Short mmCIF file of C-alpha atoms in Angstrom, two decimals:
data_model
loop_
_atom_site.label_atom_id
_atom_site.label_comp_id
_atom_site.label_asym_id
_atom_site.label_seq_id
_atom_site.Cartn_x
_atom_site.Cartn_y
_atom_site.Cartn_z
CA MET A 1 132.33 109.95 60.61
CA HIS A 2 129.40 108.58 58.61
CA SER A 3 126.45 110.96 58.99
CA PRO A 4 123.61 108.61 57.86
CA THR A 5 124.84 106.07 60.39
CA LEU A 6 124.83 108.74 63.11
CA LEU A 7 121.27 109.69 62.18
CA ILE A 8 120.15 106.06 62.33
CA LEU A 9 121.86 105.64 65.71
CA MET A 10 120.27 108.85 66.99
CA THR A 11 116.83 107.64 65.88
CA ILE A 12 117.27 104.33 67.67
CA LEU A 13 118.54 105.95 70.85
CA MET A 14 115.74 108.52 70.92
CA GLY A 15 113.19 105.74 70.54
CA LEU A 16 114.79 103.63 73.26
CA MET A 17 115.01 106.52 75.71
CA SER A 18 111.35 107.37 75.06
CA LEU A 19 110.40 103.78 75.87
CA VAL A 20 112.56 103.70 79.00
CA MET A 21 111.07 106.95 80.32
CA ALA A 22 107.56 105.70 79.52
CA ALA A 23 108.27 102.52 81.51
CA VAL A 24 109.51 104.62 84.45
CA TRP A 25 106.38 106.77 84.21
CA ARG A 26 104.17 103.68 84.49
CA ILE A 27 105.89 102.86 87.78
CA ASN A 28 105.89 106.40 89.18
CA ARG A 29 103.43 108.82 87.61
CA LEU A 30 103.80 111.41 90.36
CA VAL A 31 107.14 112.84 89.16
CA PRO A 32 106.35 116.40 87.98
CA GLY A 33 107.27 117.08 84.35
CA LEU A 34 108.08 113.46 83.44
CA ALA A 35 105.12 113.06 81.06
CA TRP A 36 106.22 116.18 79.17
CA TRP A 37 109.76 114.86 78.80
CA ILE A 38 108.42 111.56 77.45
CA LEU A 39 106.38 113.45 74.86
CA ALA A 40 109.42 115.55 74.00
CA HIS A 41 111.65 112.55 73.29
CA GLY A 42 108.82 110.90 71.40
CA LEU A 43 108.66 113.95 69.14
CA GLY A 44 112.45 113.81 68.81
CA PHE A 45 112.21 110.19 67.66
CA LEU A 46 109.57 111.13 65.05
CA ALA A 47 111.71 114.06 63.87
CA CYS A 48 114.73 111.77 63.41
CA PHE A 49 112.58 109.25 61.55
CA GLU A 50 111.28 112.00 59.27
CA LEU A 51 114.85 113.07 58.48
CA LEU A 52 115.73 109.47 57.65
CA THR A 53 112.82 109.18 55.24
CA ARG A 54 113.15 112.67 53.74
CA GLY A 55 112.25 112.75 50.07
CA ARG A 56 109.03 110.79 50.43
CA LEU A 57 107.05 113.98 51.16
CA PRO A 58 106.93 117.29 49.26
CA ASP A 59 109.70 119.64 50.32
CA ALA A 60 107.43 122.17 52.06
CA LEU A 61 105.51 119.52 53.98
CA SER A 62 108.67 117.67 54.94
CA VAL A 63 110.27 120.86 56.29
CA ALA A 64 107.10 121.84 58.15
CA VAL A 65 106.83 118.41 59.81
CA ALA A 66 110.50 118.28 60.83
CA GLN A 67 110.54 121.86 62.13
CA GLY A 68 107.31 121.40 64.05
CA LEU A 69 108.49 118.16 65.67
CA LEU A 70 111.87 119.55 66.71
CA LEU A 71 110.41 122.80 68.04
CA GLY A 72 107.72 120.83 69.85
CA MET A 73 110.43 118.72 71.44
CA GLY A 74 112.29 121.80 72.68
CA TYR A 75 109.08 123.38 73.98
CA PHE A 76 107.96 120.23 75.82
CA ILE A 77 111.38 119.88 77.48
CA TYR A 78 111.03 123.50 78.65
CA VAL A 79 107.50 122.92 79.98
CA GLY A 80 108.62 119.74 81.75
CA ALA A 81 111.45 121.65 83.45
CA ARG A 82 109.10 124.31 84.79
CA ARG A 83 106.57 121.71 85.93
CA HIS A 84 109.28 119.74 87.72
CA VAL A 85 110.38 122.67 89.89
CA GLY A 86 106.78 123.66 90.59
CA GLU A 87 106.67 126.81 88.48
CA PRO A 88 103.84 127.63 86.05
CA HIS A 89 104.60 127.36 82.35
CA PRO A 90 103.43 129.85 79.73
CA PRO A 91 99.98 129.27 78.22
CA HIS A 92 100.21 126.58 75.56
CA TRP A 93 98.79 128.91 72.93
CA ILE A 94 102.01 130.92 73.19
CA GLY A 95 104.07 127.79 72.56
CA ALA A 96 101.80 126.79 69.66
CA LEU A 97 102.06 130.29 68.20
CA MET A 98 105.86 130.22 68.44
CA ILE A 99 106.07 126.81 66.76
CA ALA A 100 103.65 127.87 64.03
CA ALA A 101 105.55 131.12 63.39
CA VAL A 102 108.99 129.51 63.14
CA THR A 103 107.62 126.67 61.01
CA SER A 104 105.97 129.19 58.68
CA VAL A 105 109.26 131.04 58.30
CA ALA A 106 111.01 127.75 57.51
CA VAL A 107 108.42 126.92 54.84
CA PHE A 108 108.74 130.44 53.41
CA PHE A 109 112.52 130.01 53.02
CA THR A 110 111.90 126.63 51.42
CA THR A 111 109.22 127.43 48.83
CA VAL A 112 108.70 131.18 48.38
CA ARG A 113 112.29 132.32 48.76
CA PRO A 114 114.56 129.28 49.00
CA ASP A 115 117.36 130.12 51.41
CA PHE A 116 118.64 127.33 53.59
CA SER A 117 121.03 129.69 55.38
CA ALA A 118 118.14 131.78 56.69
CA ARG A 119 116.12 128.70 57.59
CA PHE A 120 119.08 127.20 59.42
CA LEU A 121 119.60 130.47 61.32
CA VAL A 122 115.96 130.82 62.43
CA HIS A 123 115.72 127.17 63.46
CA SER A 124 119.00 127.27 65.41
CA LEU A 125 118.17 130.48 67.27
CA SER A 126 114.66 129.32 68.18
CA LEU A 127 115.78 126.01 69.62
CA GLY A 128 118.81 127.61 71.26
CA VAL A 129 116.62 130.06 73.17
CA LEU A 130 114.31 127.23 74.31
CA PHE A 131 117.17 125.17 75.72
CA VAL A 132 118.77 128.16 77.45
CA LEU A 133 115.38 128.93 79.03
CA THR A 134 115.13 125.28 80.10
CA ALA A 135 118.49 125.55 81.86
CA GLN A 136 117.38 128.72 83.63
CA ALA A 137 114.06 127.13 84.65
CA VAL A 138 115.36 123.87 86.10
CA ALA A 139 118.39 125.23 88.01
CA LYS A 140 116.51 125.77 91.27
CA GLY A 141 117.03 124.69 94.86
CA GLY A 142 120.83 124.51 94.99
CA PRO A 143 123.21 121.96 93.45
CA ARG A 144 123.92 120.21 96.75
CA GLN A 145 120.27 119.39 97.38
CA TYR A 146 119.24 118.85 93.74
CA PRO A 147 122.33 117.77 91.76
CA ALA A 148 120.29 116.13 88.97
CA ARG A 149 118.50 119.41 88.26
CA TYR A 150 121.79 121.16 87.74
CA MET A 151 123.11 118.34 85.55
CA LEU A 152 120.08 118.76 83.29
CA ALA A 153 120.55 122.54 83.41
CA ALA A 154 124.20 122.19 82.35
CA ALA A 155 123.34 119.83 79.48
CA SER A 156 120.52 122.11 78.31
CA LEU A 157 122.67 125.22 78.56
CA LEU A 158 125.57 123.72 76.61
CA HIS A 159 123.24 122.44 73.90
CA GLY A 160 121.41 125.78 73.79
CA LEU A 161 124.65 127.71 73.42
CA PHE A 162 125.77 125.34 70.66
CA MET A 163 122.47 125.87 68.86
CA LEU A 164 122.82 129.64 69.17
CA GLY A 165 126.37 129.58 67.85
CA ARG A 166 126.20 126.94 65.16
CA PRO A 167 125.04 129.28 62.34
CA TRP A 168 128.38 131.03 62.75
CA LEU A 169 130.33 127.84 63.34
CA PHE A 170 129.11 126.53 59.99
CA SER A 171 128.78 129.81 58.09
CA PHE A 172 129.72 128.57 54.65
CA ASP A 173 127.41 128.65 51.63
CA LEU A 174 124.27 126.68 52.48
CA HIS A 175 122.09 127.75 49.53
CA GLY A 176 120.37 125.10 47.50
CA PRO A 177 117.63 122.49 47.84
CA MET A 178 117.50 120.57 51.09
CA THR A 179 118.20 116.85 50.73
CA LEU A 180 119.33 114.21 53.20
CA ALA A 181 122.71 114.02 51.48
CA ARG A 182 123.16 117.78 51.63
CA MET A 183 121.97 118.00 55.24
CA THR A 184 124.31 115.26 56.42
CA SER A 185 127.22 116.75 54.48
CA ILE A 186 126.89 120.11 56.24
CA SER A 187 128.50 118.77 59.37
CA PRO A 188 128.43 115.32 60.95
CA PHE A 189 129.45 117.14 64.12
CA ILE A 190 125.93 118.64 64.34
CA LEU A 191 124.38 115.18 64.38
CA LEU A 192 126.93 113.88 66.87
CA GLU A 193 126.39 116.82 69.20
CA SER A 194 122.61 116.42 69.03
CA ALA A 195 122.81 112.67 69.65
CA VAL A 196 125.01 113.18 72.69
CA ALA A 197 123.03 116.16 74.05
CA PHE A 198 119.57 114.60 73.82
CA ASN A 199 120.64 111.30 75.32
CA VAL A 200 122.55 113.02 78.13
CA MET A 201 119.37 115.00 78.83
CA ALA A 202 117.34 111.78 78.84
CA PHE A 203 119.83 110.29 81.32
CA CYS A 204 119.49 113.43 83.47
CA VAL A 205 115.70 113.00 83.42
CA LEU A 206 116.09 109.48 84.81
CA LEU A 207 118.37 110.89 87.53
CA LEU A 208 115.70 113.50 88.27
CA VAL A 209 113.16 110.71 88.76
CA ALA A 210 115.49 109.00 91.24
CA GLU A 211 116.22 112.32 92.95
CA TYR A 212 112.51 113.13 93.28
CA SER A 213 111.67 109.66 94.62
CA HIS A 214 114.52 109.88 97.16
CA GLY A 215 113.32 113.31 98.22
CA GLU A 216 109.77 112.02 98.73
CA LEU A 217 111.05 109.15 100.87
CA ARG A 218 113.13 111.56 102.96
CA ARG A 219 110.14 113.85 103.33
CA LEU A 220 108.02 110.94 104.59
CA VAL A 221 110.72 110.00 107.10
CA ASP A 222 111.68 113.53 108.19
CA ARG A 223 108.22 115.09 108.33
CA ASP A 224 105.32 114.30 110.59
CA GLU A 225 102.56 113.30 108.20
CA LEU A 226 99.76 114.86 110.20
CA THR A 227 101.20 118.27 111.13
CA GLY A 228 104.01 118.80 108.62
CA VAL A 229 106.64 119.63 111.27
CA HIS A 230 109.80 117.56 111.78
CA SER A 231 109.35 113.97 112.85
CA ARG A 232 110.87 112.77 116.12
CA ARG A 233 113.79 111.22 114.24
CA ALA A 234 114.49 114.36 112.20
CA PHE A 235 114.16 116.65 115.22
CA LEU A 236 116.59 114.60 117.32
CA HIS A 237 119.01 114.50 114.39
CA ARG A 238 118.85 118.30 114.12
CA LEU A 239 119.35 118.62 117.87
CA GLN A 240 122.42 116.39 117.66
CA GLN A 241 123.82 118.52 114.83
CA LEU A 242 123.38 121.75 116.79
CA SER A 243 124.97 120.20 119.89
CA GLU A 244 128.23 119.49 118.05
CA GLY A 245 129.40 123.06 117.74
CA GLY A 246 132.27 122.69 120.21
CA ALA A 247 133.16 124.72 123.27
CA GLU A 248 132.51 128.01 121.50
CA ARG A 249 128.90 127.07 120.74
CA PRO A 250 126.39 129.29 122.59
CA ALA A 251 123.73 127.67 124.74
CA LEU A 252 120.78 126.37 122.70
CA PRO A 253 117.27 127.03 124.08
CA ILE A 254 114.85 124.08 123.95
CA LEU A 255 111.08 124.30 124.46
CA LEU A 256 109.17 121.13 125.32
CA ILE A 257 105.41 121.56 124.86
CA ASP A 258 102.51 119.34 125.82
CA LEU A 259 98.87 120.16 125.06
CA ASP A 260 96.73 120.15 128.20
CA HIS A 261 93.77 117.77 128.51
CA PHE A 262 94.25 116.56 124.94
CA LYS A 263 92.63 113.19 125.73
CA ARG A 264 89.40 114.99 126.56
CA ILE A 265 89.23 116.33 122.98
CA ASN A 266 89.65 112.85 121.54
CA ASP A 267 87.08 111.38 123.96
CA THR A 268 84.52 114.14 123.40
CA TRP A 269 84.80 114.96 119.70
CA GLY A 270 86.67 111.98 118.31
CA HIS A 271 90.16 111.38 116.95
CA SER A 272 89.50 113.45 113.85
CA ALA A 273 88.96 116.47 116.10
CA GLY A 274 92.18 115.56 117.89
CA ASP A 275 94.01 115.68 114.57
CA ASP A 276 92.46 119.09 113.89
CA ALA A 277 93.65 120.26 117.31
CA LEU A 278 97.23 119.20 116.59
CA ARG A 279 97.24 120.95 113.23
CA HIS A 280 95.68 124.04 114.81
CA PHE A 281 98.37 124.13 117.49
CA VAL A 282 101.16 123.88 114.90
CA ALA A 283 99.61 126.68 112.83
CA VAL A 284 99.45 128.91 115.92
CA ALA A 285 102.93 127.99 117.13
CA GLN A 286 104.55 128.68 113.77
CA ARG A 287 103.46 132.30 114.09
CA CYS A 288 106.07 132.58 116.85
CA MET A 289 108.81 130.76 114.93
CA ARG A 290 111.62 132.14 112.76
CA VAL A 291 113.01 130.49 109.64
CA GLN A 292 116.03 129.17 111.53
CA ASP A 293 113.95 127.64 114.33
CA THR A 294 113.16 123.91 114.31
CA MET A 295 109.87 122.45 115.48
CA GLY A 296 109.21 118.73 115.83
CA ARG A 297 106.49 116.40 117.03
CA LEU A 298 107.99 113.95 119.51
CA GLY A 299 104.84 111.86 119.81
CA GLY A 300 101.15 112.21 120.57
CA GLU A 301 100.46 115.79 121.68
CA GLU A 302 104.09 116.50 122.65
CA PHE A 303 106.17 118.94 120.62
CA ALA A 304 109.62 120.48 120.92
CA VAL A 305 111.23 123.63 119.51
CA LEU A 306 114.89 124.58 119.04
CA LEU A 307 115.70 128.29 119.10
CA PRO A 308 119.29 128.82 117.90
CA ARG A 309 120.99 132.16 118.51
CA THR A 310 118.46 133.01 121.24
CA SER A 311 119.10 133.93 124.88
CA ALA A 312 117.37 132.26 127.80
CA GLU A 313 115.25 135.37 128.41
CA GLN A 314 114.23 135.54 124.75
CA ALA A 315 113.34 131.84 124.76
CA GLN A 316 111.12 132.35 127.81
CA GLY A 317 109.48 135.24 125.98
CA VAL A 318 108.82 133.07 122.92
CA ALA A 319 107.31 130.35 125.11
CA GLU A 320 105.07 132.82 126.91
CA ARG A 321 103.98 134.42 123.63
CA LEU A 322 103.15 130.98 122.21
CA ARG A 323 101.16 130.04 125.32
CA LYS A 324 99.14 133.25 125.22
CA LEU A 325 98.58 133.05 121.47
CA LEU A 326 97.14 129.56 121.85
CA VAL A 327 94.72 130.79 124.52
CA ASP A 328 93.65 133.72 122.35
CA HIS A 329 92.98 131.48 119.32
CA PRO A 330 90.64 128.66 120.35
CA LEU A 331 89.96 125.71 118.07
CA ARG A 332 86.69 125.80 116.16
CA LEU A 333 84.88 122.42 116.34
CA THR A 334 81.32 121.73 115.16
CA GLY A 335 80.36 125.37 115.42
CA GLU A 336 81.80 126.07 118.88
CA ASN A 337 85.10 127.33 120.23
CA VAL A 338 87.21 124.80 122.09
CA SER A 339 89.96 126.27 124.24
CA LEU A 340 93.45 124.84 123.94
CA THR A 341 96.23 125.40 126.42
CA ALA A 342 99.77 124.11 126.70
CA SER A 343 102.32 123.43 129.41
CA ILE A 344 105.79 124.49 128.29
CA GLY A 345 109.17 123.61 129.72
CA VAL A 346 112.20 125.73 128.83
CA THR A 347 115.83 124.75 129.21
CA LEU A 348 119.26 125.35 127.68
CA LEU A 349 121.52 122.83 125.99
CA ARG A 350 124.92 124.07 127.10
CA SER A 351 128.28 123.44 125.49
CA GLY A 352 129.58 119.95 126.20
CA GLU A 353 126.20 118.70 127.42
CA SER A 354 124.46 115.74 125.82
CA PRO A 355 121.07 116.34 124.09
CA GLU A 356 119.50 113.56 126.20
CA VAL A 357 120.34 115.36 129.45
CA ALA A 358 118.93 118.65 128.16
CA LEU A 359 115.73 117.00 126.91
CA GLY A 360 115.32 115.31 130.28
CA ARG A 361 115.60 118.68 132.00
CA ALA A 362 113.06 120.21 129.57
CA ASP A 363 110.73 117.31 130.32
CA GLN A 364 111.15 117.98 134.04
CA ALA A 365 110.26 121.64 133.49
CA MET A 366 107.21 120.73 131.41
CA TYR A 367 105.83 118.35 134.05
CA GLN A 368 106.46 120.96 136.70
CA ALA A 369 104.28 123.33 134.66
CA LYS A 370 101.54 120.69 134.62
CA SER A 371 101.81 120.06 138.34
CA GLU A 372 101.50 123.80 139.01
CA GLY A 373 98.13 123.98 137.25
CA ARG A 374 98.93 123.70 133.48
CA ASN A 375 98.76 126.52 130.93
CA ARG A 376 102.05 127.99 132.07
CA VAL A 377 105.75 128.22 131.26
CA VAL A 378 108.41 126.83 133.60
CA SER A 379 112.16 127.19 133.07
CA VAL A 380 114.72 124.78 134.44
CA LEU A 381 118.07 126.01 133.17
CA ALA A 382 121.27 124.02 133.41
CA PRO A 383 123.45 125.19 136.29
CA VAL A 384 126.55 127.05 135.26
CA VAL A 385 129.61 125.10 136.30
CA PRO A 386 131.92 127.49 138.18
CA GLU A 387 135.36 127.92 136.74
CA VAL A 388 138.02 126.12 138.77
CA ARG A 389 141.18 128.15 139.12
CA ALA A 390 144.55 126.68 139.82
CA ALA A 391 145.92 127.43 143.26
#
């Protein structure tokens, strides 16, 4: 295994991956953390280049540059991970202080008290901690929903553990001046591991970009853009899922809701006010919802709610509470209160029944509520089929 060749290959690969990620960033600049990862791999490329050209700068300056670049790379990867999952990163002055402190220690063990063993130990532990923290930061949301996050977490964790353990893996005499020949003779395995780890992480970053873009597309399809609740397609898909529980599945309550006289709001105050009314209704309705409940906008001012693990009586209570809450919280438009009411139909999707039949019955109940004067709840429950006994 020829170490200078590995270092040259690592430099080329780091540069290529930086360019590839930069090209991806130009296409999609909305991916959280991507810019930080590009900077990190750019610093990694510069650090590799500095190691290739070591000897052209004074020892202390060369060590300071290399240490600063490598620590900066680790810190930027960590910041990118936290940004990607939507968590705040530490103030940058803390990162700068850490890099300055470790670099100062490295220079001290180069010029004041030459001891490559100590320098190697401090550098390995510092980077190891950063990569372990990166793994902890990015492993969020569950591996089934975000597999690329957990791939990056695994790569970061393995590299971090290797960095933490390598001072003991290579614990032979490392005293003496630092030269490229001496560094590469310590262990070609270190260079090989770093080349593999950083490029696997770069590949994981590209997977994260694809994962994020796919998630955004799904969000646009599955969420109603105006109100943020499930779209018609996503709601019906969820209803179909819940209807496939088999004969042992309990009856599923369905609420079908239509805002009363909604056209009057659009005609009087404009469509922007109508949008505000829809968002206001959703905000009020969600105060009656549990985490496991599903709310969707079927179209216009018509909404539906699924209430799993809820009895018919409880579902009627939820519908009545929602109706009353909407009355008690009028919409504020141009300095005046505008009352909103809703007609709500309640039904049950029973075992073995198709979702279309249940939705049709909920629609029947909702229109009955409108015909009876609006602003009310009407239940039309599926008839219980009597059990037929053999003679």
